[in-house]
Coordinates of C-alpha atoms in Angstrom, one line a residue:
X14 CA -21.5 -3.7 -5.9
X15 CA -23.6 -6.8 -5.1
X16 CA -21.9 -8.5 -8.1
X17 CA -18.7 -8.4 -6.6
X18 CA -19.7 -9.2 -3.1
X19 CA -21.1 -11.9 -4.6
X20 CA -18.0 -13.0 -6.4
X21 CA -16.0 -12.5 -3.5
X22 CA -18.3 -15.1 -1.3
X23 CA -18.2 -17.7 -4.1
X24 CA -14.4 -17.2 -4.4
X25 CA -13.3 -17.0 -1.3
X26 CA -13.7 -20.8 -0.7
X27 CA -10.8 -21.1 -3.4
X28 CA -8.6 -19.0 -1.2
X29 CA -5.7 -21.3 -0.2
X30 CA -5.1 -19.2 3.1
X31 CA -9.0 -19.2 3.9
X32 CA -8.8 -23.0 3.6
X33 CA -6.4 -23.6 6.0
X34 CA -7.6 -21.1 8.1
X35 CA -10.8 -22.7 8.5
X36 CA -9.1 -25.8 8.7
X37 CA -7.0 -24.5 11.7
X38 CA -9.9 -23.6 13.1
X39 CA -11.9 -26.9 12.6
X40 CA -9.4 -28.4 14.6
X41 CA -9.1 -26.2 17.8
X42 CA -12.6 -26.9 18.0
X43 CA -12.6 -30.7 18.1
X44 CA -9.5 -30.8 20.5
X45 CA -10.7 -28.1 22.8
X46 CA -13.2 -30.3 24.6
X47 CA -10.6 -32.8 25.4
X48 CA -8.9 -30.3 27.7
X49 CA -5.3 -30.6 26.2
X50 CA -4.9 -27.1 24.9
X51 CA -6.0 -25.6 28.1
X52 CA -2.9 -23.1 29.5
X53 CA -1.6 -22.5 26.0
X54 CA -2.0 -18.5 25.7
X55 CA -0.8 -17.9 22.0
X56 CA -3.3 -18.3 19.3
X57 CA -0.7 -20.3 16.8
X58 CA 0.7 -22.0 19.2
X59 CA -3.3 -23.3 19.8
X60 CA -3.2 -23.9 16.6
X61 CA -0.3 -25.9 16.5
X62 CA -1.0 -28.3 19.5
X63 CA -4.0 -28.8 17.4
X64 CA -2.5 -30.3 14.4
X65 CA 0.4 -32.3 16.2
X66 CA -2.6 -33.8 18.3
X67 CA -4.5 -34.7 15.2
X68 CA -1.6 -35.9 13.5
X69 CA -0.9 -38.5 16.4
X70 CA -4.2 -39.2 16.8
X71 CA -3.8 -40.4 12.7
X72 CA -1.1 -42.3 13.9
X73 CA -2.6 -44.0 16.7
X74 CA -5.4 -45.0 14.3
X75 CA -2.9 -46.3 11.9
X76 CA -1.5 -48.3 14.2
X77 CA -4.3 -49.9 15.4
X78 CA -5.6 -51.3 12.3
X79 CA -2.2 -52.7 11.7
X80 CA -1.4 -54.4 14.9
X81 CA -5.1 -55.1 16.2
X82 CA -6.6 -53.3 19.2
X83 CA -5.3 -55.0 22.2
X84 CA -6.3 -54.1 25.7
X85 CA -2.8 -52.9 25.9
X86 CA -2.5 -50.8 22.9
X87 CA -5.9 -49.4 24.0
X88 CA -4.6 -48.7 27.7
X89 CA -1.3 -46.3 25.4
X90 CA -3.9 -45.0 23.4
X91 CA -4.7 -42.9 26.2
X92 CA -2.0 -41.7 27.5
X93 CA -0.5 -41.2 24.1
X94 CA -2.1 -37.9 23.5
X95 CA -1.7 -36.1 26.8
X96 CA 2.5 -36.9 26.1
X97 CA 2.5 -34.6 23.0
X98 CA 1.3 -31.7 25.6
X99 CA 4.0 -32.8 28.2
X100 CA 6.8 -33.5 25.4
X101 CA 5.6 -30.3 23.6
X102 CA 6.4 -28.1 26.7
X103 CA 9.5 -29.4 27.7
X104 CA 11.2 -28.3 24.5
X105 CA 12.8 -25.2 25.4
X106 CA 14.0 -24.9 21.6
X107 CA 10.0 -23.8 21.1
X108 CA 11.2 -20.3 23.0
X109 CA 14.2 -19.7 20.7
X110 CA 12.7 -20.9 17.1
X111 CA 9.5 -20.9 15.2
X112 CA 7.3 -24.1 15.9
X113 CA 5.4 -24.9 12.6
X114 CA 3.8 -28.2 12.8
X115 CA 3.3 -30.6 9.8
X116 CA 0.5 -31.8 8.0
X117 CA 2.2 -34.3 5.6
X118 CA 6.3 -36.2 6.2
X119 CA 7.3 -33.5 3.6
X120 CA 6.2 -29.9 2.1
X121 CA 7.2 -26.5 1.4
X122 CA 8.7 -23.5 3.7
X123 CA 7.2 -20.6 1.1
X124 CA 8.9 -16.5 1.7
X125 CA 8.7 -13.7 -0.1
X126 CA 11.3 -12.2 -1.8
X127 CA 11.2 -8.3 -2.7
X128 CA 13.5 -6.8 -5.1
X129 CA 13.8 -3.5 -6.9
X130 CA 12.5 -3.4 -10.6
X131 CA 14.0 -0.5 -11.9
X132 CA 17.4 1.0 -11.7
X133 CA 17.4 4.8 -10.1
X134 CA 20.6 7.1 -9.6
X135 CA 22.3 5.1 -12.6
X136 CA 22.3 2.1 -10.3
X137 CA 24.5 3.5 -7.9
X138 CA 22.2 3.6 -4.9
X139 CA 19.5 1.6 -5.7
X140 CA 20.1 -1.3 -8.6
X141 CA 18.0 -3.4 -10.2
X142 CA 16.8 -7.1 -9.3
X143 CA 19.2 -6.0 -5.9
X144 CA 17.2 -7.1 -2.8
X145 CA 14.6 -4.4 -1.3
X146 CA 16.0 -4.9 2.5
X147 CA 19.3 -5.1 1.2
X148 CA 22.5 -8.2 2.0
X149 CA 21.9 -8.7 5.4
X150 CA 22.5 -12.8 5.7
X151 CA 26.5 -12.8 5.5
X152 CA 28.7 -12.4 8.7
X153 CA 29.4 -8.6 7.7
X154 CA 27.4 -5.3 7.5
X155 CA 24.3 -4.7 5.8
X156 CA 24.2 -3.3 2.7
X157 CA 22.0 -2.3 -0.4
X158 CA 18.1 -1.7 0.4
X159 CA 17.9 1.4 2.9
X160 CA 20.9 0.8 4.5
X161 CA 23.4 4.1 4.2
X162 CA 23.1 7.3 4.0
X163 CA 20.7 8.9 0.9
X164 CA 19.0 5.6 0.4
X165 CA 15.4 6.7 0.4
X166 CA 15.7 8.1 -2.8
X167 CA 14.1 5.3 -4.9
X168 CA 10.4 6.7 -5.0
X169 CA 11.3 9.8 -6.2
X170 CA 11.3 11.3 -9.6
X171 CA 15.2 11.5 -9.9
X172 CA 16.5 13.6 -12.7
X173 CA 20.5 12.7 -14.7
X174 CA 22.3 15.8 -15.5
X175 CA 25.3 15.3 -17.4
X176 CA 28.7 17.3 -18.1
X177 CA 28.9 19.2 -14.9
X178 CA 31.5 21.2 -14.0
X179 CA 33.4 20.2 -10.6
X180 CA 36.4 21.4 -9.1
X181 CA 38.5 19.5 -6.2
X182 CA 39.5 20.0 -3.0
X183 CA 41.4 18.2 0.2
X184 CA 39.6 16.1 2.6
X185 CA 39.9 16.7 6.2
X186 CA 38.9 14.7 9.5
X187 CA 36.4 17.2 10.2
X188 CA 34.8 16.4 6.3
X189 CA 34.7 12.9 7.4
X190 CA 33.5 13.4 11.1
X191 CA 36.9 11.1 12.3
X192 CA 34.9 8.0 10.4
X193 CA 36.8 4.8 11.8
X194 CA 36.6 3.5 8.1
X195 CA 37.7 6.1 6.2
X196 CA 40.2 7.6 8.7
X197 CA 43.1 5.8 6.7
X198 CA 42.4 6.4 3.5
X199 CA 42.1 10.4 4.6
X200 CA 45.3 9.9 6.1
X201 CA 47.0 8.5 3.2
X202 CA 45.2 11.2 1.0
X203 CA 43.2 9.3 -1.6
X204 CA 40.2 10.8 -0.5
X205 CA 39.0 14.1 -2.8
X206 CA 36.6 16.1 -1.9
X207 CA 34.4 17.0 -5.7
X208 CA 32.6 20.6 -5.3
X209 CA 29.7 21.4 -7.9
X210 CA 27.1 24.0 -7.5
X211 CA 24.1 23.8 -6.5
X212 CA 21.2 25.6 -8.3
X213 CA 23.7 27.4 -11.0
X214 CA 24.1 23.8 -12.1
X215 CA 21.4 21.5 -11.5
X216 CA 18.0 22.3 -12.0
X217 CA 15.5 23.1 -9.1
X218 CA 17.6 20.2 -7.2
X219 CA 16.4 19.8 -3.7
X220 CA 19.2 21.2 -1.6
X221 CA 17.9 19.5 1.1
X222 CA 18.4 15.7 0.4
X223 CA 21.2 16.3 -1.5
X224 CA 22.6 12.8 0.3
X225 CA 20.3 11.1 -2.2
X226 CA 22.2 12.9 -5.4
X227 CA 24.4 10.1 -7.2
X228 CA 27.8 11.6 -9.0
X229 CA 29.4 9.2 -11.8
X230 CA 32.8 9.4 -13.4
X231 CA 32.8 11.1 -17.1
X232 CA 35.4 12.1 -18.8
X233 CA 38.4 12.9 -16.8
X234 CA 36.6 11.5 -13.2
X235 CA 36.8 8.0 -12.8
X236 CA 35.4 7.2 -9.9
X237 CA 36.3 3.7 -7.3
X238 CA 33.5 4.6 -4.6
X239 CA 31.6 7.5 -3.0
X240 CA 30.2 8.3 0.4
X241 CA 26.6 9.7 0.6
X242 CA 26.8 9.7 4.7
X243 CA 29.5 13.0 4.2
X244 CA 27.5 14.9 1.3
X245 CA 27.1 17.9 2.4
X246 CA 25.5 21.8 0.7
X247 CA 26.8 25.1 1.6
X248 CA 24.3 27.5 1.4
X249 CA 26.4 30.7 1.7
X250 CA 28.5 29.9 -1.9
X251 CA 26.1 27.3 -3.3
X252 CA 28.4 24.4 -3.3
X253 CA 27.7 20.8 -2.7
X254 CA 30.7 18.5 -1.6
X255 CA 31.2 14.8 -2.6
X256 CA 33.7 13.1 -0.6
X257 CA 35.2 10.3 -3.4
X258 CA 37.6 7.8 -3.8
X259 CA 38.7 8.2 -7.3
X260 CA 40.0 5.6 -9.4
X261 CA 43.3 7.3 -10.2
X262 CA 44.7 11.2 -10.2
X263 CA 41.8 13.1 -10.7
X264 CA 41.7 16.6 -12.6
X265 CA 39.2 19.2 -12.6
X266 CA 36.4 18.6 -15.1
X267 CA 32.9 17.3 -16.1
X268 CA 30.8 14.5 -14.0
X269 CA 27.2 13.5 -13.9
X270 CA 24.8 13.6 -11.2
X271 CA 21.6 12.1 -10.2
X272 CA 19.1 14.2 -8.2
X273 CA 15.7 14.6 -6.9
X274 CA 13.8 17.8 -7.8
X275 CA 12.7 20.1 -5.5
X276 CA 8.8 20.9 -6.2
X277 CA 8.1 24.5 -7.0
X278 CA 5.2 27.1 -8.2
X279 CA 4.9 25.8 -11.9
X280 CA 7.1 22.3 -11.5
X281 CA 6.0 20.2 -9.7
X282 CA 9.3 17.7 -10.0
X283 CA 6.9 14.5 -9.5
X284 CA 5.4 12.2 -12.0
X285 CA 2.9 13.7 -14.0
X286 CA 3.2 14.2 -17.6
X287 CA 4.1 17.3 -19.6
X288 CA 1.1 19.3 -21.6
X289 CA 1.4 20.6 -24.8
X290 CA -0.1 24.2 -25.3
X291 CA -3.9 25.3 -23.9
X292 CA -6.7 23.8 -26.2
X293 CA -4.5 20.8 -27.3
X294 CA -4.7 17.4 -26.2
X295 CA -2.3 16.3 -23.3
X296 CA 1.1 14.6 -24.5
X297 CA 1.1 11.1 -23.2
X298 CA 4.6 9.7 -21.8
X299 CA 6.1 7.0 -19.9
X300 CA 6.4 8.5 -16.4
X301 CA 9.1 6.1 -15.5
X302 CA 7.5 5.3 -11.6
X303 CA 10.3 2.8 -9.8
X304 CA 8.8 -0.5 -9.6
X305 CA 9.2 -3.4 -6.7
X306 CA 9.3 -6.5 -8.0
X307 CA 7.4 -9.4 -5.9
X308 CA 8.9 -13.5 -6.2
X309 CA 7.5 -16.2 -4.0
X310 CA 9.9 -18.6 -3.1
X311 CA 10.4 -22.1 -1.6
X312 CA 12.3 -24.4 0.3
X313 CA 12.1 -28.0 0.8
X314 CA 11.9 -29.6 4.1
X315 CA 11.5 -33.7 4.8
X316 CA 10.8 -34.8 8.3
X317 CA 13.5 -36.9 9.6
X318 CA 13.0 -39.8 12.5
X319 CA 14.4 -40.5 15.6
X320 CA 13.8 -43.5 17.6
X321 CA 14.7 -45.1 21.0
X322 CA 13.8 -48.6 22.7
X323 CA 13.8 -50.0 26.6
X324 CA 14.0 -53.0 27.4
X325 CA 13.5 -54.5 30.9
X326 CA 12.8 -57.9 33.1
X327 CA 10.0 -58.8 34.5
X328 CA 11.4 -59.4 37.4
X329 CA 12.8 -55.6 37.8
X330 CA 8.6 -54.3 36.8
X331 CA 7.6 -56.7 39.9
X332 CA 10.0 -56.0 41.9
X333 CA 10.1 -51.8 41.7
X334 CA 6.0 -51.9 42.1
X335 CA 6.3 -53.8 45.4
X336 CA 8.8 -51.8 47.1
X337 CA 7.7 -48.5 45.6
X338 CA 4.9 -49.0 43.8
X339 CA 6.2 -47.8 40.7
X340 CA 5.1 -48.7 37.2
X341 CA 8.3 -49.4 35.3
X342 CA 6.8 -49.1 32.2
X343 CA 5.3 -45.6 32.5
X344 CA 9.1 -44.4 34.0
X345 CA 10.9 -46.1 31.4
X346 CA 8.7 -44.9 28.6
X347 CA 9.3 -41.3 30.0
X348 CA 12.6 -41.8 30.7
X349 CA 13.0 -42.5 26.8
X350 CA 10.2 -39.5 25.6
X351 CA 12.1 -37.1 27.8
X352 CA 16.2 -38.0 26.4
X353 CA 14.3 -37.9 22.6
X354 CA 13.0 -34.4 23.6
X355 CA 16.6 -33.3 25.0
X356 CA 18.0 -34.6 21.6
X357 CA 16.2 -32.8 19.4
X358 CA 16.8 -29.8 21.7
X359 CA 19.9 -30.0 21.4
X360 CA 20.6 -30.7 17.9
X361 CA 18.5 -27.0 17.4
X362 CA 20.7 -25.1 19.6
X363 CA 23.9 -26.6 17.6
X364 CA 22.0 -25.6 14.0
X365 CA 21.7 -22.5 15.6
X366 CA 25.0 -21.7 16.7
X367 CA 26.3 -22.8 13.3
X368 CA 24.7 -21.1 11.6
X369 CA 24.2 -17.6 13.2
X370 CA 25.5 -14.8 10.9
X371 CA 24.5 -11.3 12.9
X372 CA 27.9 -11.2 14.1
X373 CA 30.6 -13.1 16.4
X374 CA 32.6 -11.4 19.8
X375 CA 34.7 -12.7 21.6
X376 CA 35.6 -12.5 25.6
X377 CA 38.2 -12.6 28.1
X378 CA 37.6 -13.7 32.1
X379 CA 41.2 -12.8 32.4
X380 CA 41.4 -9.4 33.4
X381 CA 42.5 -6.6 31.4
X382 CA 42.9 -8.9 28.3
X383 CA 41.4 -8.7 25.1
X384 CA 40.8 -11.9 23.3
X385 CA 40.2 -11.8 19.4
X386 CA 39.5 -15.1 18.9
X387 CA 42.9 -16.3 17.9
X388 CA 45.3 -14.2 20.4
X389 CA 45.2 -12.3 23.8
X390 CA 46.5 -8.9 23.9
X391 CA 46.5 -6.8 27.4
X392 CA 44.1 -3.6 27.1
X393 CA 45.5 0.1 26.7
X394 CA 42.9 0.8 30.1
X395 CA 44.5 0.3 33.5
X396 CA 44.2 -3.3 34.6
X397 CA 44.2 -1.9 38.5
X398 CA 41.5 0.4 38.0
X399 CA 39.2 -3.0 38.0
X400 CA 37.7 -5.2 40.2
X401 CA 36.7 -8.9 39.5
X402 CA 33.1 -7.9 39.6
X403 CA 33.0 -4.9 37.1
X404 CA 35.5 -7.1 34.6
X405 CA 32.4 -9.4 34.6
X406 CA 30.3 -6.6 33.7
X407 CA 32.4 -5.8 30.4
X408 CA 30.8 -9.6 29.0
X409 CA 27.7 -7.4 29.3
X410 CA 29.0 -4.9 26.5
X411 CA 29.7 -7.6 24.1
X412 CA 26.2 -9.0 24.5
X413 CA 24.7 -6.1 24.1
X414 CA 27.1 -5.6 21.0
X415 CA 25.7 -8.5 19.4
X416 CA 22.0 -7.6 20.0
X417 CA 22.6 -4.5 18.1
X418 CA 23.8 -6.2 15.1
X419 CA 20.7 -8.3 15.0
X420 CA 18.4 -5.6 15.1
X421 CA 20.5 -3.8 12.5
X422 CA 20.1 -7.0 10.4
X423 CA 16.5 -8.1 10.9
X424 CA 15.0 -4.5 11.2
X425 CA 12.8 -6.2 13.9
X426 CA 14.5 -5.9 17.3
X427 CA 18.3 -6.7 19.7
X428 CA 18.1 -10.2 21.0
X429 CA 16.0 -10.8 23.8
X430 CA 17.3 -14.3 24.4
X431 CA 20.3 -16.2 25.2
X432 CA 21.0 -19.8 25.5
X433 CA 25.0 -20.4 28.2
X434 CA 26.3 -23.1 30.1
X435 CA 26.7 -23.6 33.5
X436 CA 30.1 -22.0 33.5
X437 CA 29.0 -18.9 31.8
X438 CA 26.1 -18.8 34.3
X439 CA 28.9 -18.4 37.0
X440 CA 29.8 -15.0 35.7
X441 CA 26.5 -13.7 34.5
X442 CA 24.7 -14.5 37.3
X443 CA 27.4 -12.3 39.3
X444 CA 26.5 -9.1 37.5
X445 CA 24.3 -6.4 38.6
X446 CA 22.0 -6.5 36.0
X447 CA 21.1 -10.0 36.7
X448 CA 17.9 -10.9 38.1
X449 CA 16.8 -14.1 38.9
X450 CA 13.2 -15.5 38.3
X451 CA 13.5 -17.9 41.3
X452 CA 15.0 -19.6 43.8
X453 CA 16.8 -22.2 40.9
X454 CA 14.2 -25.4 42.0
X455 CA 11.0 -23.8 40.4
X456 CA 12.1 -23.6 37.0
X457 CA 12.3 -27.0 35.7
X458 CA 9.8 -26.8 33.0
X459 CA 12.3 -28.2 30.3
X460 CA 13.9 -31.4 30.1
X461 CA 16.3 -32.9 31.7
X462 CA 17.6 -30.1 33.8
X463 CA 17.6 -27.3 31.3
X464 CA 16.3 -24.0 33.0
X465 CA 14.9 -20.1 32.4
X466 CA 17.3 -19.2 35.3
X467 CA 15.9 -15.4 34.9
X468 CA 17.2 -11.7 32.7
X469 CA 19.7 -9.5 32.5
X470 CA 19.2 -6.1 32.2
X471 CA 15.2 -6.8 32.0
X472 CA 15.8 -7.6 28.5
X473 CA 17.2 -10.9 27.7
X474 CA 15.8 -14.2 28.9
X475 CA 18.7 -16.3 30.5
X476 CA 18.1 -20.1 29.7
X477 CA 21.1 -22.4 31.1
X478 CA 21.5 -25.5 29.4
X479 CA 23.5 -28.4 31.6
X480 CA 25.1 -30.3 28.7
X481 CA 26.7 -27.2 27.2
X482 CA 30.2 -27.1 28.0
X483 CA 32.1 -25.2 25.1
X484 CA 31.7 -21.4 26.8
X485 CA 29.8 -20.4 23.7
X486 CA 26.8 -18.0 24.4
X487 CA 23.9 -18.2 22.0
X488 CA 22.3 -14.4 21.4
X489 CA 18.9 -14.5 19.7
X490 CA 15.6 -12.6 18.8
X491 CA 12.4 -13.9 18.7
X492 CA 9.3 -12.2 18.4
X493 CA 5.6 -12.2 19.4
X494 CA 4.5 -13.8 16.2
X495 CA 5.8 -17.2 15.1
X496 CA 7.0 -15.6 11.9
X497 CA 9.2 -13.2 13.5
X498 CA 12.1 -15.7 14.0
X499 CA 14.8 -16.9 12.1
X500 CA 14.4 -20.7 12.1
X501 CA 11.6 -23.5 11.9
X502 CA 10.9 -26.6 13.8
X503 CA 8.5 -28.4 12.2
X504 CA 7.1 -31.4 14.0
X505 CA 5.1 -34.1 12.4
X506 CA 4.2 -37.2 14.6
X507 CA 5.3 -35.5 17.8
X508 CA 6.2 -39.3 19.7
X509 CA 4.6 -42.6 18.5
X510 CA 4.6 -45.3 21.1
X511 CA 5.0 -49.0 20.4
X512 CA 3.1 -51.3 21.9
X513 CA 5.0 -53.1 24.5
X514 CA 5.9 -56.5 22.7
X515 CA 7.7 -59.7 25.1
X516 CA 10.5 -61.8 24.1
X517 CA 9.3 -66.0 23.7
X518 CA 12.5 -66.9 24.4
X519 CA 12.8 -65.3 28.3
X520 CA 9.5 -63.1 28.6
X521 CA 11.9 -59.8 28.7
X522 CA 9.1 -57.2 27.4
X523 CA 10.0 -53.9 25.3
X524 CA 8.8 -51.0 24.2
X525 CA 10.0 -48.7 21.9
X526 CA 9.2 -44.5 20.7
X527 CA 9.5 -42.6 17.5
X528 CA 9.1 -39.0 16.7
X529 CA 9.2 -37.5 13.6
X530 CA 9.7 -33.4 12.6
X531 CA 11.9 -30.8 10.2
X532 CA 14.1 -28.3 11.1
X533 CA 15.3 -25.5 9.0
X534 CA 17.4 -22.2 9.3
X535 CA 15.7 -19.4 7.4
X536 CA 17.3 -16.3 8.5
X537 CA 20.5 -16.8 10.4
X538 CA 20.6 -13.2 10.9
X539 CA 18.1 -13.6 13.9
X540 CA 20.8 -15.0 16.2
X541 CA 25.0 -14.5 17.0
X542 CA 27.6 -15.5 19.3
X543 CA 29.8 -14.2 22.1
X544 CA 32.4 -16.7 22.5
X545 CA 33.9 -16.8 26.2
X546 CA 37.5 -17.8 26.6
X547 CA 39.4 -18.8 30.2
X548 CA 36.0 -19.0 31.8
X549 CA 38.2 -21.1 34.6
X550 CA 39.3 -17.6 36.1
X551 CA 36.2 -16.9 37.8

């Protein structure tokens, strides 16, 4: 025991995560004195201030030994570090996407990637090298993984039983509990219902997953597709029903099925091996337990630049500290900080909205008319039966639609965010469920105007954002830990100052800013849309 203790101390220093853990912590410590990551209440996002200050303090060292120290570029020096913390909390992206600073211009994103290692129920439930939490990053709905009926079959001992005799029968709406998918084809009577037995059949099956059980065409049953969510077991005749789709005609004949065994006195239906007789050596077999395969994966991000210069007169610096006493530098290089911010705010919320899979609705302020994104058709509901007021409150269903799908995608959680325009604000802002946070002049912590205005239905954070003006609301989850969200800011020199250089030819000085970061969409699944059409009708 004190061997491996031993062996755990002296290789836990070679423990990449341990490293940077210690390093994260080495760095909190030497910024904490300095008073700049007082007020910030989550522990990465400590961390995080942590690194961006140390990486512009690199910078500002850097720059010094190119340029010379100056009075003047000593004078930025200091108020270079307390911008990061002003810049840093004005960026309302931060509440809508992960915030991973950078230690070097260029790395890694690294994710895991599960997938299934063996093949169960011939591969018709659960195939190989298919992804663990199943397809969930296109625009339509999940699949694979655990998603269905009769998917948690993987991890058991399943059991192939072949040449089983079935017999057919019709499929009615009550067989397919009025499924809006399959109401067609039952209509059009394609569906067929297969009918086995039970334990005359199959041995010691367990009657009481039976949506697990797998059936595959043989012989004269050529199967398209089959629906586990309507498998069903009579008890009384010992029947269990397969609602199918076959492939053609389908006769009366033999099929195989895949089942789970039900554990009994003297079988146990798990894993273990079989014995020979008493006083001989046990048999040894392959067991066949399912496997999960693990595969670390990577993607590339670069940090990309932005930069901005002012350039003033002396004669407007002089002139703007005698009649206000206001330092025209210090305005103009927040005025150019702040629109860099707003930028790169911006440019999120567009990646974003681009990219966001979970799924798209679409809304009408036009009462009583459904819009589908291309054409307006007047609802089946009596128009007249509506006020103004509750026609806003139907917006409220398709947010709430929306949220659903992300928490069916990202097995985390609905959106609790979402990013509108002042337009959209109009309507929202009308409905019951809304509750502001203030009286609308408190809330400017972001920049340039964009505001946390309050929540609807005490679940989803309202931000309004000014400059948006295409009716487009932005529905999002993101969670308590910096991993649970679905895309990545990265920032790596959070704003580098320039000292303030004058022209020979007419003294006119300028001063210029840089900022440097990464930004990359992970799992677009975290976020969807509710476009709003007519939103002049309020």
């Amino acid at each position: 025991m004190s061997f491996n203790n031993e062996l755990k101390d002296v290789m836990g220093g070679y423990n990449p995560h341990n490293v940077l853990l210690d390093s994260s912590r080495k760095l909190v410590e030497k910024w904490e004195p300095t008073g700049l990551l007082e007020g910030i209440e989550k522990e990465s996002d400590v961390a995080g201030m942590a690194v961006l200050l140390e990486n512009q303090a690199k910078q500002l060292i850097d720059e010094a030994s190119q340029v010379g120290t100056s009075a003047n570029q000593e004078q930025w020096s200091g108020v270079a570090l307390p911008l990061v913390r002003r810049i840093f909390a004005e960026l309302s992206a931060q509440e809508f996407v992960s915030v991973q600073p950078m230690n070097l211009p260029s790395g890694l994103i690294f994710y895991l990637d599960f997938k299934y290692g063996s093949t169960q129920n011939s591969g018709l439930l659960h195939a190989k090298d298919s992804d663990l939490y199943g397809n969930t990053s296109s625009s339509g709905d999940p699949s694979g993984g655990l998603y269905g009926a009769g998917k948690w079959g993987y991890s058991v001992n399943d059991t192939k039983t072949s040449g089983v005799t079935f017999a057919t029968g019709s499929v009615s709406v009550a067989d397919i509990r009025g499924d809006a998918n399959l109401s067609a084809s039952q209509a059009a009577g394609s569906l067929v219902k297969v009918l086995l037995s039970g334990s005359a059949a199959l041995t010691n099956p367990d009657l009481e997953g039976v949506k697990s059980f797998a059936i595959s065409g043989s012989g004269t049953a050529e199967l398209t597709a089959f629906y586990p969510a309507f498998t069903s077991y009579d008890d009384s005749v010992d029947v269990i029903s397969f609602i199918v789709d076959p492939a053609g005609a389908i006769v009366p004949g033999t099929i195989d099925v895949n089942y789970g065994k039900q554990p009994a006195d003297t079988t146990r239906g798990d894993f273990e091996t079989s014995f020979a007789a008493e006083g001989s050596n046990p048999e040894e077999s392959n067991a066949g337990i399912p496997e999960v395969d693990i595969q670390m994966r990577s993607v590339a991000i670069t940090a990309k630049t932005r930069k901005l210069k002012a350039v003033w007169t002396p004669e407007l610096a002089q002139d703007l500290n005698a009649y206000h006493a206001v330092d025209a530098e210090a305005e103009l290089t927040a005025m150019l900080s702040e629109y860099v911010t707003m930028e790169v705010d911006m440019e999120i919320i567009d990646m974003l909205k681009l990219n966001a899979s979970a799924k798209t609705e679409y809304w009408s302020a036009e009462m009583g008319f459904e819009w589908n994104g291309s054409a307006f058709a007047q609802t089946s509901a009596n128009v007249a039966a509506y006020t103004k007021g509750e026609w806003f409150q139907t917006l409220g269903n398709k947010i709430q639609s929306v949220s659903n799908a992300i928490h069916k995608k990202t097995l985390r959680g609905g959106a609790n965010f979402i990013v509108i325009s002042p337009e959209v604000a109009t309507i929202l802002e009308s409905i019951p469920g809304f509750a502001t946070d203030s009286d609308g002049d408190a809330t400017k912590s972001y920049a340039m105007g964009v505001q946390k205005i309050g929540a609807l239905n005490n679940r989803f954070n309202v931000y309004k954002n000014p400059y948006l003006q295409d009716d487009q609301i932005l529905c999002g989850f993101r969670g308590a830990q910096f991993l649970e969200t679905g895309a990545v800011y990265a920032p790596y020199v959070p704003m580098i100052l320039t000292p303030v250089v004058y022209d020979p030819t007419n003294f006119t000085p300028r001063r210029g800013v840089m900022t440097r970061y990464a930004k990359k969409m992970v799992r677009p699944e975290f976020y969807g849309l509710v476009n709003v059409a007519k939103s002049n009708l309020v």
